[in-house]
Short mmCIF file of N, CA and C in Angstrom, two decimals:
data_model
loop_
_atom_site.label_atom_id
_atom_site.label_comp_id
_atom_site.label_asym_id
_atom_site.label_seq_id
_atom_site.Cartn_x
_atom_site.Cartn_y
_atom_site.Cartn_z
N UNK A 1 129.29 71.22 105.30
CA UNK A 1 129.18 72.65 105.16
C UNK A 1 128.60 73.00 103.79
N UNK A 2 128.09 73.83 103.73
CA UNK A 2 127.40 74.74 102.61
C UNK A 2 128.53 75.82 102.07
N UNK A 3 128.12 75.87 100.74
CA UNK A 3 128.90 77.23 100.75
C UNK A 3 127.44 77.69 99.47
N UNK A 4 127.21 79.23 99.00
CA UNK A 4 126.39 79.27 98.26
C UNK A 4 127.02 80.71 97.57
N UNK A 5 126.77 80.72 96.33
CA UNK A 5 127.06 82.38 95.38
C UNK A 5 125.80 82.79 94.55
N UNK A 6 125.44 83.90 94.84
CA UNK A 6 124.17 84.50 94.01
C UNK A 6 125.06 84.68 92.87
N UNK A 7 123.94 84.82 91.86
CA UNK A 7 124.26 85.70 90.90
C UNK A 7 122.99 86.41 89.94
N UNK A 8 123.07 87.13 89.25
CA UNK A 8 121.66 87.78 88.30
C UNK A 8 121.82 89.47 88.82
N UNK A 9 122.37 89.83 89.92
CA UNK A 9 121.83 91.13 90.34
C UNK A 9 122.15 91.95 89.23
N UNK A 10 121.11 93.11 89.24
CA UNK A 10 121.55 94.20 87.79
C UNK A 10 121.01 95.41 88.00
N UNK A 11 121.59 96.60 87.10
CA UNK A 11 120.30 97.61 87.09
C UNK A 11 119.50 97.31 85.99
N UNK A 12 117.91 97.98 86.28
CA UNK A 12 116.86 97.56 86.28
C UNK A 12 116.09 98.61 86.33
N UNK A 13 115.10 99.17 84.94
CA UNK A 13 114.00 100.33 85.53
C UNK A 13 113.00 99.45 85.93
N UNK A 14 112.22 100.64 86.57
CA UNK A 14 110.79 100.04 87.10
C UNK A 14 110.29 99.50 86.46
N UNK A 15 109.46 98.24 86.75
CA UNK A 15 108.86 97.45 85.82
C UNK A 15 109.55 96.08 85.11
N UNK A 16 110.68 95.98 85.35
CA UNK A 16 111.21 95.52 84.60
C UNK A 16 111.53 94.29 85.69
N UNK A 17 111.84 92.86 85.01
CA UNK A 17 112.10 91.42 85.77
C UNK A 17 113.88 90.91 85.45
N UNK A 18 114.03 90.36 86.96
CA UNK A 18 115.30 89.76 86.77
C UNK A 18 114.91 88.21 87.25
N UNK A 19 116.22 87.38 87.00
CA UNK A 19 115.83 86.16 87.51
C UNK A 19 117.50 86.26 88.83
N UNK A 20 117.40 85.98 89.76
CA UNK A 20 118.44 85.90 90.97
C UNK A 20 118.86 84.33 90.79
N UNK A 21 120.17 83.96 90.67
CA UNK A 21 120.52 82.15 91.01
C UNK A 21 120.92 82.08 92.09
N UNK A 22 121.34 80.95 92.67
CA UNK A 22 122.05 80.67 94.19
C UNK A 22 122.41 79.38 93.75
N UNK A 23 123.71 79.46 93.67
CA UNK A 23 124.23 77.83 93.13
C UNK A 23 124.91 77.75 94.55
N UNK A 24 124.74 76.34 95.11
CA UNK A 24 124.93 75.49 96.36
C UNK A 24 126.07 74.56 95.85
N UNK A 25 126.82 74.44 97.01
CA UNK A 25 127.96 73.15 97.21
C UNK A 25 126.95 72.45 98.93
N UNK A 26 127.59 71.22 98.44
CA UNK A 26 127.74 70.52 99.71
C UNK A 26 126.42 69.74 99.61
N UNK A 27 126.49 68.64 100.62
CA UNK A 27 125.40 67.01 99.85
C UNK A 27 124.46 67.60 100.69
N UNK A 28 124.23 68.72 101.96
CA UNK A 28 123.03 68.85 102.20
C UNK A 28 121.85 69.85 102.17
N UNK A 29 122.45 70.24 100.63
CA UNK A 29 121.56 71.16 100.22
C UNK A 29 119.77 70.41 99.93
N UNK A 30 119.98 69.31 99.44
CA UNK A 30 118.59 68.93 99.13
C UNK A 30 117.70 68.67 100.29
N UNK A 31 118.19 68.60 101.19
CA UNK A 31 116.91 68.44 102.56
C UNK A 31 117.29 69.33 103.46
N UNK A 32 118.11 70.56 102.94
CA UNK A 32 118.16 72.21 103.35
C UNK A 32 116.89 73.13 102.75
N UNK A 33 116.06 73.64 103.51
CA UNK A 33 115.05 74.92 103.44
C UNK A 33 116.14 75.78 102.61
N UNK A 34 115.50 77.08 101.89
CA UNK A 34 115.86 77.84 101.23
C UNK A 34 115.47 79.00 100.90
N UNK A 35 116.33 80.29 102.07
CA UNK A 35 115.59 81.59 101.59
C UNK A 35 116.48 82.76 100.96
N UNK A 36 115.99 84.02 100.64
CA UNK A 36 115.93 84.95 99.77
C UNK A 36 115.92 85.83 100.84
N UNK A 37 116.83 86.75 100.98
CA UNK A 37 116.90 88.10 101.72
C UNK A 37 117.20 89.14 101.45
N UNK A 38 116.68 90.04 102.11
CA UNK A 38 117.20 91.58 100.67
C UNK A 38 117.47 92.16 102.03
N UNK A 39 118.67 93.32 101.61
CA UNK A 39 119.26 94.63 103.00
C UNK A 39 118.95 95.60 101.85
N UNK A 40 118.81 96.98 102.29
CA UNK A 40 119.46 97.95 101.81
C UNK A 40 120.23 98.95 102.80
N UNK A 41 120.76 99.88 102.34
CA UNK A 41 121.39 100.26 103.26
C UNK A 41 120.98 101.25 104.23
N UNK A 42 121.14 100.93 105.48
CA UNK A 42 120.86 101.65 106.67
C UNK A 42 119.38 100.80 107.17
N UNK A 43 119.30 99.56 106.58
CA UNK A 43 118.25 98.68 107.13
C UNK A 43 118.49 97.76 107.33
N UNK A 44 117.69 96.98 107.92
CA UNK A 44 117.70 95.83 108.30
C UNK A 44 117.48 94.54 107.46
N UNK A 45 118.27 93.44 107.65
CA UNK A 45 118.10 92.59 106.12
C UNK A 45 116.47 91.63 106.41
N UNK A 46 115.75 91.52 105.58
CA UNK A 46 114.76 91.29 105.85
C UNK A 46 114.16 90.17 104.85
N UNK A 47 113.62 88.93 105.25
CA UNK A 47 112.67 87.97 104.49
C UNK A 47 112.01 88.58 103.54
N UNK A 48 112.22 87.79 101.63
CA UNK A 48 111.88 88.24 100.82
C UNK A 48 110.82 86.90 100.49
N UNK A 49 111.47 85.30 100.54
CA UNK A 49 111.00 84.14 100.08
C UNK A 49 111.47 83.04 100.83
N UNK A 50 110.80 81.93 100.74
CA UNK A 50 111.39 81.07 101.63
C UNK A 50 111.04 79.42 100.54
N UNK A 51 111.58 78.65 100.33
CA UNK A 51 111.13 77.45 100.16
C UNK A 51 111.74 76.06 101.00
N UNK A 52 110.85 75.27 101.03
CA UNK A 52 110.95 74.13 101.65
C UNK A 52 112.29 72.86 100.95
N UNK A 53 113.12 71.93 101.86
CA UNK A 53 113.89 71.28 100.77
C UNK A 53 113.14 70.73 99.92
N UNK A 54 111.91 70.13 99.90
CA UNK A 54 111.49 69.69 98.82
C UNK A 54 110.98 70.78 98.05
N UNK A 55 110.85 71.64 98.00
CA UNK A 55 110.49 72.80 97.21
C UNK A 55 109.12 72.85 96.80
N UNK A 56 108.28 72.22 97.91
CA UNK A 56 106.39 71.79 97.59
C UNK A 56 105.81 73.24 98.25
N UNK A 57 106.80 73.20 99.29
CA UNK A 57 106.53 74.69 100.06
C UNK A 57 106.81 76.20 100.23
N UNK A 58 106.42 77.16 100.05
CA UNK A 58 106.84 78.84 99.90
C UNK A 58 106.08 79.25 100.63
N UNK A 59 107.04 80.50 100.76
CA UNK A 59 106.24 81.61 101.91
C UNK A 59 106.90 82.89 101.29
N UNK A 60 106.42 84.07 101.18
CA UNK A 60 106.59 84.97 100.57
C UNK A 60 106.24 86.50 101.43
N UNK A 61 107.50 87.42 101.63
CA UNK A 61 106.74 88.69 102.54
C UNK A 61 105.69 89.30 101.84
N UNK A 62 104.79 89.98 102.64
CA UNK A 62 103.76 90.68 101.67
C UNK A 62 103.70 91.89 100.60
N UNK A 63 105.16 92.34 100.80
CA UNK A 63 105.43 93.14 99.30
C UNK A 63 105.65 92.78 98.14
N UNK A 64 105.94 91.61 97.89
CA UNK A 64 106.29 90.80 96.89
C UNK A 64 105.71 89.77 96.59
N UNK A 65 104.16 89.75 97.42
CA UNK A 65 103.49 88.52 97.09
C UNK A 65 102.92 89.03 95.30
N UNK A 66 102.69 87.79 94.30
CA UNK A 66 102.30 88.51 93.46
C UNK A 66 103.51 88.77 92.24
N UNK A 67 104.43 89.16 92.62
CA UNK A 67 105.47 89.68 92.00
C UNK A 67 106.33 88.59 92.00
N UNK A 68 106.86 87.59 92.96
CA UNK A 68 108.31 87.03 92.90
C UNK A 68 108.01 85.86 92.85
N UNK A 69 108.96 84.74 92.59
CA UNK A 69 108.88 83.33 92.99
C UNK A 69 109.85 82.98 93.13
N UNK A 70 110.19 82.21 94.20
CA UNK A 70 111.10 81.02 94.51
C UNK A 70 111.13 79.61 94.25
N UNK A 71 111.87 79.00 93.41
CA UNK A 71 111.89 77.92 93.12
C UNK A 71 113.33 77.39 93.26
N UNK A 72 113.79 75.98 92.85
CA UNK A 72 114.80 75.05 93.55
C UNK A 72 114.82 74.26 91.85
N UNK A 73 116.06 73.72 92.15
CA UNK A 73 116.47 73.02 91.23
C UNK A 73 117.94 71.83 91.67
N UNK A 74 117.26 71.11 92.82
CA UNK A 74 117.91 70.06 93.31
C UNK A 74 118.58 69.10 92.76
N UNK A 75 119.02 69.16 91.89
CA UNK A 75 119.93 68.28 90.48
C UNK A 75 120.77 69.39 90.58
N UNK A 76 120.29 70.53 90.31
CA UNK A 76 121.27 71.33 89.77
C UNK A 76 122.28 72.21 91.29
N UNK A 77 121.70 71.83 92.05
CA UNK A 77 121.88 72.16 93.12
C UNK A 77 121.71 73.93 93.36
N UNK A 78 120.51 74.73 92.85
CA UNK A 78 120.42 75.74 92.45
C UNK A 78 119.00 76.37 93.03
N UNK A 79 119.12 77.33 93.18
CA UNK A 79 117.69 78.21 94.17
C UNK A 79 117.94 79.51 93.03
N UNK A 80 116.14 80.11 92.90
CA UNK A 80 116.05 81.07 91.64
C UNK A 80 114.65 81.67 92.74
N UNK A 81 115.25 82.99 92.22
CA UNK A 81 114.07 84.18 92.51
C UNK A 81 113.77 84.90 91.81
N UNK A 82 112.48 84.81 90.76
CA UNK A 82 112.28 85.34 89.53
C UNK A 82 111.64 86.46 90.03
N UNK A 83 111.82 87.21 89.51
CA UNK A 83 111.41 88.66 90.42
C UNK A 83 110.84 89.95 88.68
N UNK A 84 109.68 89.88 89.20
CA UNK A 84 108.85 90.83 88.02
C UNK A 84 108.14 91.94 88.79
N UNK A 85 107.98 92.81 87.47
CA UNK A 85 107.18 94.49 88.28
C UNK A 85 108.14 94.92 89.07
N UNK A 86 109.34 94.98 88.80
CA UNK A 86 110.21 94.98 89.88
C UNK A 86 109.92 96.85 90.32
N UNK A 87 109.71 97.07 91.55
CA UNK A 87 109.91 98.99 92.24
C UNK A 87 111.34 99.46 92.80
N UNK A 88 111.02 100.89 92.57
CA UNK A 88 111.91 101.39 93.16
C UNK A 88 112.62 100.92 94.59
N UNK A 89 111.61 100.69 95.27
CA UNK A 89 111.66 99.62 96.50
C UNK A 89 112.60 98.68 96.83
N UNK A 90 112.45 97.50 95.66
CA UNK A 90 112.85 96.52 95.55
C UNK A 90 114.71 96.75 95.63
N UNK A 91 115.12 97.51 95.35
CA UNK A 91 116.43 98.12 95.48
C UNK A 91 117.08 97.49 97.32
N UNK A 92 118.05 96.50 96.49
CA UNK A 92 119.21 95.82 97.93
C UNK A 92 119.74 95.33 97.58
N UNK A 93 120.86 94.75 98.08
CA UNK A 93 121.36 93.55 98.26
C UNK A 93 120.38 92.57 98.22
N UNK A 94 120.82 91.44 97.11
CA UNK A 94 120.05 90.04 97.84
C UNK A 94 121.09 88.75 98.05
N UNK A 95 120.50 88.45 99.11
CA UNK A 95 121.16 87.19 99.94
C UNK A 95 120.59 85.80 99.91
N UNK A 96 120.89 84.87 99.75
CA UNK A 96 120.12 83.69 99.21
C UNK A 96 120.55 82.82 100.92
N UNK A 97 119.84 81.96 101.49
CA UNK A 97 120.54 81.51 103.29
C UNK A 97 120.01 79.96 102.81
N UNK A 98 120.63 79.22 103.70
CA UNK A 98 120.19 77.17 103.47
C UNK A 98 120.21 77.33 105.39
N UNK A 99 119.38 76.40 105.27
CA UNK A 99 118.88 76.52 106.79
C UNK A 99 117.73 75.64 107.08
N UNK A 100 116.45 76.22 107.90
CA UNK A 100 115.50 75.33 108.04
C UNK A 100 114.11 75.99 108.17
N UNK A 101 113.31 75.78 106.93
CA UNK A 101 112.23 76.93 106.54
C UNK A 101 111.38 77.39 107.69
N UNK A 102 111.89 78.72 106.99
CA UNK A 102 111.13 79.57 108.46
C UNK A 102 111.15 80.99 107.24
N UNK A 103 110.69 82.07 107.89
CA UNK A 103 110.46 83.53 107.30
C UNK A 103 111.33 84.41 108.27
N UNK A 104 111.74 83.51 109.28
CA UNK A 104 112.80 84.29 110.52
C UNK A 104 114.63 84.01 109.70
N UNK A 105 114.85 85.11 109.49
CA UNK A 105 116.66 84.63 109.91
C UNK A 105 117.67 84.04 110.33
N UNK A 106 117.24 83.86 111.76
CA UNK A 106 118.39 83.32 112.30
C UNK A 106 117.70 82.12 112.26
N UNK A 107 116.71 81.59 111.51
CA UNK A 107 116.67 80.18 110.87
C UNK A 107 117.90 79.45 110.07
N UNK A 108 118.56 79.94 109.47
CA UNK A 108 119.16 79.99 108.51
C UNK A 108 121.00 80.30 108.81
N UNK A 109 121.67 79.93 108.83
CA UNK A 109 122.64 78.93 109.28
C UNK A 109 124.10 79.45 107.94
N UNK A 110 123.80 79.34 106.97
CA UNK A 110 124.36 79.75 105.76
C UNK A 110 124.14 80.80 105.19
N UNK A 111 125.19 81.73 104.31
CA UNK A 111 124.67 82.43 103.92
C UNK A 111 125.64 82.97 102.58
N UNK A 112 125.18 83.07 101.26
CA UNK A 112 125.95 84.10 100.29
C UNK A 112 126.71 85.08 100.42
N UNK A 113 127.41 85.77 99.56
CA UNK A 113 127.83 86.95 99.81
C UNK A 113 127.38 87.98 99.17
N UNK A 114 125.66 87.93 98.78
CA UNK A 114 124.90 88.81 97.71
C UNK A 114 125.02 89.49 96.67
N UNK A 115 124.30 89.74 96.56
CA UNK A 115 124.08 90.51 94.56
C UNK A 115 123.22 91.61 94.56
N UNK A 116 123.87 92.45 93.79
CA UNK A 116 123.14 93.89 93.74
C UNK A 116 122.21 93.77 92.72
N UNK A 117 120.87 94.21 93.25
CA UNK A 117 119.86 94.48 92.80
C UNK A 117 119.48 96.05 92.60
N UNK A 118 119.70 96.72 91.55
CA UNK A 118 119.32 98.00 91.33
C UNK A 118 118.04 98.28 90.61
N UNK A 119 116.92 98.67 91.17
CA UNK A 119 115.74 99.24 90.45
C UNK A 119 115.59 101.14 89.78
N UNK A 120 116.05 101.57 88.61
CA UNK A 120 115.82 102.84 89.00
C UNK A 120 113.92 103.32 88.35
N UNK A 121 114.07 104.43 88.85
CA UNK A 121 112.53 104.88 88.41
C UNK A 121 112.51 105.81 86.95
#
């Protein structure tokens, strides 16, 4: 079993960058896919980033191409979403999932209990 905890969420004016962590338990995080999900409220939680277990691979939704990155830190057993230019937009919950890379959800098997991300304008 997995277990995973974000942490980094903050308020934030426009423009401004956070970095998101996702520290992982359990031995099969390293050949676990790894994504990034944002809700806000009264929506639907939706694909922000995705990386591969080896972390050679990303996929990114198209609002945030440009702006974010996902990267891994498999020693450390740790997933990061550096997130710059951040918008009003960008405002959710984020959810970090271990699963099997995809840009779909119910790929993804595990899940955090998220971190508030506040952007104001």
């Amino acid at each position: 079993q997995v277990q995973l905890v974000e942490s980094g969420g903050a308020l934030v004016q426009a423009g401004g960058s956070l970095r998101l962590s996702c520290a992982a338990s359990g031995r099969a995080f390293s050949w676990s896919a790894m994504g990034w999900f944002r809700q806000a409220p009264g929506n639907e939680r939706e694909i922000v980033a995705a990386i591969s277990g080896s972390g050679y691979d990303t996929a990114y939704t198209d609002s945030v191409k440009g702006r974010f990155t996902i990267s891994r830190d498999n020693a450390k057993k740790t997933v990061y979403l550096q997130m710059n230019s951040l918008k009003p937009e960008d405002t959710a919950v984020y959810y970090c999932a271990a699963g099997t890379y995809s840009l779909r959800a119910n790929s993804y098997n595990y899940w955090g209990q998220g971190t508030q991300v506040i952007v104001s304008s």
